[in-house]
Amino acid sequence: MNLQKLADTLIPDKDLLPIERYEELYPPRRTEKGAEVTRLAPSPTGFIHLGNLYSALADERAAHTTGGIFYLRIEDTDEKRKVDGAVESVIRSLKYFGVNFDEGAEIQSPLNNYGPYYQRQRAGIYRAFAKDLIARGLAYPCFCTEEELDKVREEQTAEKLITGYYGKYAKCRNLTEEQIYANLAVGKPFVIRLKSQGDTANKMTFRDRIKGDITVTENDQDVVILKSDGIPTYHFAHAIDDHFMRTTLVIRGEEWLSSLPIHIELFKVLGFEMPAYGHTCSLMKVDGGTKRKLSKRKDPELSLDYYRKEGYYPLAVVKYLMTLLNSNFEEWSRKNPLLSYEQFPFSISKMGRSGALFDIEKLNDISKNELSLLSAQQMYDFLNGWVQEFGTETDRAHFADRAYVERILTLIMGIGGKKRRKDIERAATAVKMLDYFFDDTFAPEYSYRFDRDTVNSVLEAYCGVYDPEDDNQAWFAKVKSVAASAGFAAEMSEYKANPENFRGSVADVAEILRIAVTGSPNSPDLCTIMSIIGKDRTLTRLRVAMIK
C-alpha cells in the first residue's frame, strides 16, 4: 500500500507545515533546571468546581515554588459542550481564590509564545501529525458506523470481554487499499485511528509523581485520534499540546489512570518525551457513615459558587485545600502563622495517595481564624465585595458609609482589645451582625426579665443622665447611679453579699439598657455601641423600648 498517497488523500490540506517545523516554532522553554511547567486544561463548559480549584492550586504551587510556569489551555474539541463566557468564568473564579496564570487563553502576558491556547485553533498541528502517522503506517481510516460499533460493544459485553476497538474487533484495521478507496469513492465518513503496537500481556512500571510506582499494561486499543470532522480527540490533542507547550508535569484526577496506557503509546509513536504525571485522589466526604466522592448533584459545596455566595474568605478556602494537598502544611502553618501559604515548601511527593476527606467544619475553623486576623479596613473590603455581588439593596446602602462600617467592625471584631473575636466564619453571617447598627434593619426583641415599672424607671433615669461625651469609666459610673436609684445593687460585691436586699445587680441594669439599644441581651461593649450610633439614635431607642 502506498501510505504517503493514502495520507495525502485522507488529509489533503495543502497548508500543513512539515512536522519538524513545529519544533522550531515551539522551542524548549528557557527555565531553570527543576522548574516545572504545569497547566490547567478545562473544557469550556462554564462549570468550575472545588476539584478544579484543588488541581489548579496543586499546578500553580508546583510551578511557582520551583520558579516555573503555570498556563491555561482550553480543550474545546467538543463544540456541543461549549458555553459562552466559560473561559472568562474560569479565570475570574480562580483569580478570586488567588490562583493566577502566567500565560494562556485570554491571559495578557509577554510569555504567550506557545499558543494558540484553544485546541480548535491548533487543528493544523494535529492534522499534520495525524498525516505523518498515516504515512508511517501507524494510523488508518475507520469507516465503522455507530450502529456497528454498538453491536461490537454488545458482543464484547455478552462475552464479558473488555470493550473497545482492538484485535479481531478492529474491523477496519486491515482493510486493503482497494477497500479503503472504494469507501472513500462513495463518500463514507471516516475517523482516523491509531494502529496500536501494544499487547496487554506486557506490563511495565510507571513512576507516578503522586502515587509512586504503579503497574501499567501496554495499550492495544486502536483509539480514535481524529474525529470525522477533522478535530482531534482529547487523547491525541493533549499529547501534542503538552509537548509543544513544553509541559513538564501533568497533574490530573485519578480517573485518568485507565487512559494512561493510551497516552504512553501516543507519546512513543509521536516521538515525544513524555512529561511527568501525577494523579490526584478524589475529594471525598462522609455521608451516612460511609465515604463517597463529592457529587455535583448531591453536594452544593462542590461548586465554587457556593463559597462565594456564602461569603467564605477566599484565603481560608485556599489554606484549607493546602491542608488536603500536603499533610505537613497544617503543622507548618501553626508554626508560621504570619507567613503566606506561598512560602510553604509545597511538594508533589507529599500529596495524598488515597482520597482526601473534605470537612466543612474544618474549613469553618480556618475561615474564622483568617477573618480574625484582618484589620477593619481589610474586613470592610472583603465584606463590601461580597455585599456588592450577593447582598441586598439595603446592605449596599449600609456599606456606602465606609467610615461608619469600619467603626462597627473595629468593635465587633475586638480590634484593639485584649482578645480578637474568632467566631465569624463567613461574610453572610458577619453582614447580618451589623443589622442593629442601622434603623432600617434594627429588629429588637424586647425580652426583659423585669416588670414594666422597673424597666421604664431604669430607661427614664438613664435618658436623664446620658452624655455621648462620656468615656467608658464615666459611662459605667452613671449606670451604677441609675442602678442605685432604681433599687439595684451598684456594686456586684453588695449584691452577692445580700441579694435579698436588691431588685438585682448593676449587671441587670446594663442588660436592660443593652436590650433597649441593640435589641439583644448580648452584644459588644455597650458604651462604644452608643458612641457609634450617636446621641439621637441612642435616646430614641431608649424611649421606644419603654414598656407601654
CSV table of N, CA, C and O in Angstrom, one decimal, residues 92-161:
chain,number,residue,atom,x,y,z
A,92,ARG,N,-11.8,34.2,36.2
A,92,ARG,CA,-12.3,35.0,37.2
A,92,ARG,C,-12.5,34.2,38.5
A,92,ARG,O,-12.1,34.7,39.6
A,93,SER,N,-13.0,33.0,38.4
A,93,SER,CA,-13.2,32.2,39.6
A,93,SER,C,-11.9,31.9,40.3
A,93,SER,O,-11.8,32.0,41.6
A,94,LEU,N,-10.9,31.5,39.5
A,94,LEU,CA,-9.6,31.1,40.1
A,94,LEU,C,-8.9,32.3,40.7
A,94,LEU,O,-8.2,32.3,41.7
A,95,LYS,N,-9.0,33.5,40.0
A,95,LYS,CA,-8.4,34.7,40.5
A,95,LYS,C,-8.9,35.1,41.8
A,95,LYS,O,-8.2,35.6,42.7
A,96,TYR,N,-10.3,34.9,42.0
A,96,TYR,CA,-10.9,35.2,43.3
A,96,TYR,C,-10.2,34.5,44.4
A,96,TYR,O,-10.1,35.0,45.5
A,97,PHE,N,-9.8,33.3,44.1
A,97,PHE,CA,-9.1,32.5,45.2
A,97,PHE,C,-7.6,32.6,45.1
A,97,PHE,O,-6.9,31.8,45.7
A,98,GLY,N,-7.1,33.6,44.4
A,98,GLY,CA,-5.7,33.9,44.4
A,98,GLY,C,-4.8,33.0,43.5
A,98,GLY,O,-3.6,32.9,43.7
A,99,VAL,N,-5.5,32.2,42.6
A,99,VAL,CA,-4.7,31.4,41.7
A,99,VAL,C,-4.7,32.0,40.3
A,99,VAL,O,-5.7,32.2,39.6
A,100,ASN,N,-3.5,32.5,40.0
A,100,ASN,CA,-3.3,33.2,38.7
A,100,ASN,C,-2.4,32.5,37.7
A,100,ASN,O,-1.4,31.8,38.1
A,101,PHE,N,-2.7,32.7,36.5
A,101,PHE,CA,-1.9,32.1,35.4
A,101,PHE,C,-0.8,33.1,34.9
A,101,PHE,O,-0.9,34.3,35.0
A,102,ASP,N,0.3,32.5,34.5
A,102,ASP,CA,1.4,33.2,33.9
A,102,ASP,C,1.2,33.5,32.4
A,102,ASP,O,1.7,34.5,31.8
A,103,GLU,N,0.5,32.6,31.7
A,103,GLU,CA,0.2,32.7,30.3
A,103,GLU,C,-1.0,31.9,29.9
A,103,GLU,O,-1.5,31.1,30.7
A,104,GLY,N,-1.5,32.0,28.7
A,104,GLY,CA,-2.5,31.1,28.2
A,104,GLY,C,-3.7,31.9,27.6
A,104,GLY,O,-3.7,33.1,27.3
A,105,ALA,N,-4.8,31.1,27.5
A,105,ALA,CA,-6.0,31.6,26.9
A,105,ALA,C,-6.5,32.8,27.6
A,105,ALA,O,-6.7,32.8,28.8
A,106,GLU,N,-6.8,33.9,26.9
A,106,GLU,CA,-7.4,35.2,27.4
A,106,GLU,C,-6.5,35.8,28.5
A,106,GLU,O,-6.9,36.7,29.2
A,107,ILE,N,-5.2,35.4,28.6
A,107,ILE,CA,-4.3,36.0,29.6
A,107,ILE,C,-3.4,36.9,28.8
A,107,ILE,O,-2.7,36.5,27.8
A,108,GLN,N,-3.3,38.2,29.2
A,108,GLN,CA,-2.4,39.1,28.6
A,108,GLN,C,-1.0,39.0,29.2
A,108,GLN,O,-0.8,39.4,30.3
A,109,SER,N,-0.1,38.4,28.5
A,109,SER,CA,1.2,38.1,29.0
A,109,SER,C,2.3,38.1,27.9
A,109,SER,O,2.0,37.5,26.8
A,110,PRO,N,3.4,38.6,28.2
A,110,PRO,CA,4.6,38.5,27.3
A,110,PRO,C,5.1,37.1,27.1
A,110,PRO,O,5.9,36.8,26.2
A,111,LEU,N,4.6,36.2,27.9
A,111,LEU,CA,5.1,34.8,27.8
A,111,LEU,C,4.2,34.0,26.8
A,111,LEU,O,4.5,32.8,26.6
A,112,ASN,N,3.2,34.6,26.2
A,112,ASN,CA,2.3,33.9,25.3
A,112,ASN,C,3.0,33.5,24.0
A,112,ASN,O,2.6,34.0,22.9
A,113,ASN,N,4.0,32.7,24.1
A,113,ASN,CA,4.7,32.3,22.8
A,113,ASN,C,4.4,30.8,22.4
A,113,ASN,O,5.0,30.3,21.5
A,114,TYR,N,3.5,30.2,23.1
A,114,TYR,CA,3.3,28.8,22.8
A,114,TYR,C,1.8,28.5,22.4
A,114,TYR,O,1.4,27.3,22.5
A,115,GLY,N,1.1,29.5,22.0
A,115,GLY,CA,-0.3,29.4,21.6
A,115,GLY,C,-0.4,29.0,20.1
A,115,GLY,O,0.6,28.7,19.5
A,116,PRO,N,-1.6,28.9,19.6
A,116,PRO,CA,-2.8,29.3,20.3
A,116,PRO,C,-3.1,28.4,21.5
A,116,PRO,O,-2.7,27.2,21.5
A,117,TYR,N,-3.9,28.9,22.5
A,117,TYR,CA,-4.2,28.1,23.6
A,117,TYR,C,-5.6,27.5,23.6
A,117,TYR,O,-6.0,27.0,24.6
A,118,TYR,N,-6.2,27.6,22.5
A,118,TYR,CA,-7.5,26.9,22.3
A,118,TYR,C,-7.2,25.8,21.3
A,118,TYR,O,-6.6,26.0,20.2
A,119,GLN,N,-7.7,24.6,21.6
A,119,GLN,CA,-7.3,23.5,20.7
A,119,GLN,C,-7.9,23.6,19.3
A,119,GLN,O,-7.3,23.1,18.4
A,120,ARG,N,-9.1,24.1,19.2
A,120,ARG,CA,-9.7,24.2,17.9
A,120,ARG,C,-8.9,25.2,17.0
A,120,ARG,O,-9.0,25.0,15.8
A,121,GLN,N,-8.1,26.0,17.6
A,121,GLN,CA,-7.3,26.9,16.8
A,121,GLN,C,-6.0,26.3,16.4
A,121,GLN,O,-5.1,26.8,15.7
A,122,ARG,N,-5.7,25.0,16.9
A,122,ARG,CA,-4.5,24.3,16.6
A,122,ARG,C,-4.7,23.1,15.7
A,122,ARG,O,-3.9,22.2,15.6
A,123,ALA,N,-5.9,23.1,15.0
A,123,ALA,CA,-6.2,22.0,14.2
A,123,ALA,C,-5.2,21.6,13.2
A,123,ALA,O,-4.9,20.4,13.0
A,124,GLY,N,-4.5,22.5,12.6
A,124,GLY,CA,-3.5,22.2,11.6
A,124,GLY,C,-2.3,21.4,12.2
A,124,GLY,O,-1.8,20.6,11.5
A,125,ILE,N,-1.9,21.7,13.5
A,125,ILE,CA,-0.9,20.9,14.1
A,125,ILE,C,-1.2,19.5,14.2
A,125,ILE,O,-0.5,18.6,13.9
A,126,TYR,N,-2.5,19.2,14.7
A,126,TYR,CA,-2.9,17.9,14.9
A,126,TYR,C,-3.0,17.1,13.6
A,126,TYR,O,-2.6,15.9,13.5
A,127,ARG,N,-3.5,17.8,12.6
A,127,ARG,CA,-3.7,17.1,11.3
A,127,ARG,C,-2.3,16.8,10.6
A,127,ARG,O,-2.2,15.8,10.0
A,128,ALA,N,-1.3,17.6,10.9
A,128,ALA,CA,0.0,17.4,10.3
A,128,ALA,C,0.6,16.1,10.9
A,128,ALA,O,1.2,15.3,10.2
A,129,PHE,N,0.4,15.9,12.3
A,129,PHE,CA,0.9,14.8,12.9
A,129,PHE,C,0.1,13.5,12.6
A,129,PHE,O,0.6,12.4,12.6
A,130,ALA,N,-1.2,13.7,12.5
A,130,ALA,CA,-2.0,12.5,12.1
A,130,ALA,C,-1.6,12.1,10.7
A,130,ALA,O,-1.5,10.8,10.4
A,131,LYS,N,-1.4,13.0,9.8
A,131,LYS,CA,-1.0,12.7,8.4
A,131,LYS,C,0.4,11.9,8.5
A,131,LYS,O,0.6,10.9,7.7
A,132,ASP,N,1.3,12.4,9.3
A,132,ASP,CA,2.6,11.7,9.4
A,132,ASP,C,2.4,10.3,10.0
A,132,ASP,O,3.1,9.3,9.5
A,133,LEU,N,1.5,10.1,10.9
A,133,LEU,CA,1.3,8.7,11.4
A,133,LEU,C,0.7,7.8,10.4
A,133,LEU,O,1.1,6.6,10.3
A,134,ILE,N,-0.2,8.3,9.5
A,134,ILE,CA,-0.7,7.5,8.5
A,134,ILE,C,0.4,7.1,7.5
A,134,ILE,O,0.5,6.0,7.1
A,135,ALA,N,1.2,8.1,7.1
A,135,ALA,CA,2.3,7.8,6.2
A,135,ALA,C,3.3,6.8,6.7
A,135,ALA,O,4.0,6.1,6.0
A,136,ARG,N,3.4,6.7,8.1
A,136,ARG,CA,4.3,5.7,8.7
A,136,ARG,C,3.6,4.4,9.0
A,136,ARG,O,4.2,3.5,9.6
A,137,GLY,N,2.3,4.3,8.6
A,137,GLY,CA,1.6,3.0,8.9
A,137,GLY,C,1.2,2.9,10.3
A,137,GLY,O,0.9,1.8,10.8
A,138,LEU,N,1.1,4.0,11.1
A,138,LEU,CA,0.8,3.9,12.5
A,138,LEU,C,-0.6,4.4,12.8
A,138,LEU,O,-1.1,4.6,13.9
A,139,ALA,N,-1.4,4.8,11.7
A,139,ALA,CA,-2.7,5.2,11.8
A,139,ALA,C,-3.5,4.9,10.5
A,139,ALA,O,-2.8,4.7,9.5
A,140,TYR,N,-4.8,4.8,10.6
A,140,TYR,CA,-5.6,4.3,9.5
A,140,TYR,C,-7.0,4.8,9.5
A,140,TYR,O,-7.5,5.2,10.6
A,141,PRO,N,-7.7,4.9,8.4
A,141,PRO,CA,-9.1,5.3,8.4
A,141,PRO,C,-10.0,4.2,8.9
A,141,PRO,O,-9.8,3.0,8.6
A,142,CYS,N,-11.0,4.6,9.6
A,142,CYS,CA,-12.0,3.6,10.1
A,142,CYS,C,-13.4,4.1,9.6
A,142,CYS,O,-13.8,5.3,9.9
A,143,PHE,N,-14.1,3.3,8.9
A,143,PHE,CA,-15.4,3.6,8.3
A,143,PHE,C,-16.6,3.0,9.1
A,143,PHE,O,-17.8,3.1,8.7
A,144,CYS,N,-16.3,2.5,10.3
A,144,CYS,CA,-17.4,1.8,11.1
A,144,CYS,C,-18.5,2.9,11.5
A,144,CYS,O,-18.1,4.0,11.9
A,145,THR,N,-19.7,2.5,11.4
A,145,THR,CA,-20.8,3.3,11.8
A,145,THR,C,-21.0,3.2,13.3
A,145,THR,O,-20.5,2.2,14.0
A,146,GLU,N,-21.8,4.1,13.9
A,146,GLU,CA,-22.1,4.0,15.3
A,146,GLU,C,-22.9,2.7,15.6
A,146,GLU,O,-22.7,2.1,16.7
A,147,GLU,N,-23.8,2.3,14.7
A,147,GLU,CA,-24.5,1.1,14.9
A,147,GLU,C,-23.6,-0.1,14.9
A,147,GLU,O,-23.8,-1.0,15.7
A,148,GLU,N,-22.6,-0.1,14.0
A,148,GLU,CA,-21.7,-1.3,14.0
A,148,GLU,C,-20.8,-1.3,15.3
A,148,GLU,O,-20.6,-2.4,15.8
A,149,LEU,N,-20.4,-0.1,15.8
A,149,LEU,CA,-19.6,-0.1,17.0
A,149,LEU,C,-20.5,-0.5,18.2
A,149,LEU,O,-20.0,-1.2,19.1
A,150,ASP,N,-21.7,-0.1,18.2
A,150,ASP,CA,-22.6,-0.6,19.3
A,150,ASP,C,-22.8,-2.1,19.3
A,150,ASP,O,-22.8,-2.7,20.4
A,151,LYS,N,-22.9,-2.7,18.1
A,151,LYS,CA,-23.0,-4.1,18.0
A,151,LYS,C,-21.8,-4.8,18.6
A,151,LYS,O,-21.9,-5.8,19.3
A,152,VAL,N,-20.6,-4.3,18.2
A,152,VAL,CA,-19.4,-4.9,18.7
A,152,VAL,C,-19.3,-4.8,20.3
A,152,VAL,O,-19.0,-5.7,21.0
A,153,ARG,N,-19.7,-3.6,20.8
A,153,ARG,CA,-19.7,-3.4,22.2
A,153,ARG,C,-20.7,-4.4,22.9
A,153,ARG,O,-20.4,-5.0,24.0
A,154,GLU,N,-21.8,-4.6,22.3
A,154,GLU,CA,-22.8,-5.6,22.9
A,154,GLU,C,-22.2,-7.0,22.9
A,154,GLU,O,-22.4,-7.7,23.9
A,155,GLU,N,-21.6,-7.3,21.8
A,155,GLU,CA,-21.0,-8.7,21.7
A,155,GLU,C,-19.9,-8.9,22.8
A,155,GLU,O,-19.8,-9.9,23.5
A,156,GLN,N,-19.0,-7.9,22.9
A,156,GLN,CA,-18.0,-7.9,23.9
A,156,GLN,C,-18.5,-8.0,25.4
A,156,GLN,O,-18.0,-8.8,26.2
A,157,THR,N,-19.6,-7.2,25.6
A,157,THR,CA,-20.2,-7.2,26.9
A,157,THR,C,-20.8,-8.6,27.2
A,157,THR,O,-20.7,-9.1,28.4
A,158,ALA,N,-21.5,-9.2,26.2
A,158,ALA,CA,-22.1,-10.5,26.4
A,158,ALA,C,-21.0,-11.6,26.7
A,158,ALA,O,-21.3,-12.5,27.5
A,159,GLU,N,-19.9,-11.4,26.1
A,159,GLU,CA,-18.8,-12.4,26.3
A,159,GLU,C,-17.9,-12.0,27.5
A,159,GLU,O,-16.9,-12.7,27.7
A,160,LYS,N,-18.3,-10.9,28.2
A,160,LYS,CA,-17.5,-10.4,29.4
A,160,LYS,C,-16.1,-10.1,29.0
A,160,LYS,O,-15.1,-10.4,29.8
A,161,LEU,N,-15.9,-9.5,27.9
A,161,LEU,CA,-14.6,-9.0,27.4
A,161,LEU,C,-14.5,-7.5,27.6
A,161,LEU,O,-15.5,-6.8,27.8
